[in-house]
Amino acid sequence: MADANGFVYESIRGPKWKVEFDRRSGGGFERVEAVWTGCGWRVTGREVVTTMRRI
């Protein structure tokens, strides 16, 4: 079973953005942010996240 691990959003003007949370083998997650270029996703940033919770 696959878990939802992120989301895609669009503003009124501008490209689509994607934020994903990938599990790390040592615990926690890696947050990966990307922008749609029209041909594919280009990663614009990433960081380690130690804790996540639903709000």
Short mmCIF file of C-alpha atoms in Angstrom, two decimals:
data_model
loop_
_atom_site.label_atom_id
_atom_site.label_comp_id
_atom_site.label_asym_id
_atom_site.label_seq_id
_atom_site.Cartn_x
_atom_site.Cartn_y
_atom_site.Cartn_z
CA MET A 1 0.00 0.00 0.00
CA ALA A 2 1.39 3.43 -0.92
CA ASP A 3 1.19 6.35 1.48
CA ALA A 4 0.54 9.89 0.30
CA ASN A 5 3.87 11.58 0.82
CA GLY A 6 3.40 15.11 -0.47
CA PHE A 7 1.35 17.52 -2.50
CA VAL A 8 1.33 19.66 -5.66
CA TYR A 9 0.00 23.19 -5.69
CA GLU A 10 -0.51 26.00 -8.22
CA SER A 11 -0.85 29.72 -7.66
CA ILE A 12 -2.92 31.96 -9.93
CA ARG A 13 0.24 32.98 -11.77
CA GLY A 14 3.34 30.87 -12.08
CA PRO A 15 4.32 27.24 -12.32
CA LYS A 16 3.24 24.20 -10.33
CA TRP A 17 5.19 23.39 -7.17
CA LYS A 18 5.63 20.01 -5.50
CA VAL A 19 6.61 19.16 -1.92
CA GLU A 20 7.40 15.55 -1.01
CA PHE A 21 8.46 13.90 2.24
CA ASP A 22 10.62 10.81 1.72
CA ARG A 23 11.37 8.48 4.64
CA ARG A 24 15.03 8.21 5.59
CA SER A 25 16.54 4.87 6.58
CA GLY A 26 18.03 6.45 9.73
CA GLY A 27 14.69 7.92 10.79
CA GLY A 28 12.83 11.11 9.98
CA PHE A 29 12.13 12.40 6.50
CA GLU A 30 13.75 14.37 3.71
CA ARG A 31 11.60 17.25 2.45
CA VAL A 32 12.09 17.78 -1.29
CA GLU A 33 10.68 20.87 -3.03
CA ALA A 34 10.47 21.06 -6.84
CA VAL A 35 9.07 23.33 -9.55
CA TRP A 36 7.47 22.21 -12.82
CA THR A 37 9.53 23.39 -15.82
CA GLY A 38 7.03 22.38 -18.49
CA CYS A 39 9.05 19.23 -19.25
CA GLY A 40 9.68 17.82 -15.77
CA TRP A 41 10.27 18.59 -12.11
CA ARG A 42 13.39 20.58 -11.10
CA VAL A 43 14.43 20.22 -7.46
CA THR A 44 14.83 23.64 -5.83
CA GLY A 45 15.53 22.60 -2.26
CA ARG A 46 15.76 19.77 0.24
CA GLU A 47 16.23 19.40 3.97
CA VAL A 48 16.06 16.76 6.71
CA VAL A 49 12.87 16.85 8.80
CA THR A 50 12.98 15.06 12.15
CA THR A 51 9.30 15.32 13.16
CA MET A 52 6.02 15.69 11.28
CA ARG A 53 2.44 15.85 12.52
CA ARG A 54 -0.96 16.51 10.98
CA ILE A 55 -2.56 19.86 11.75
#
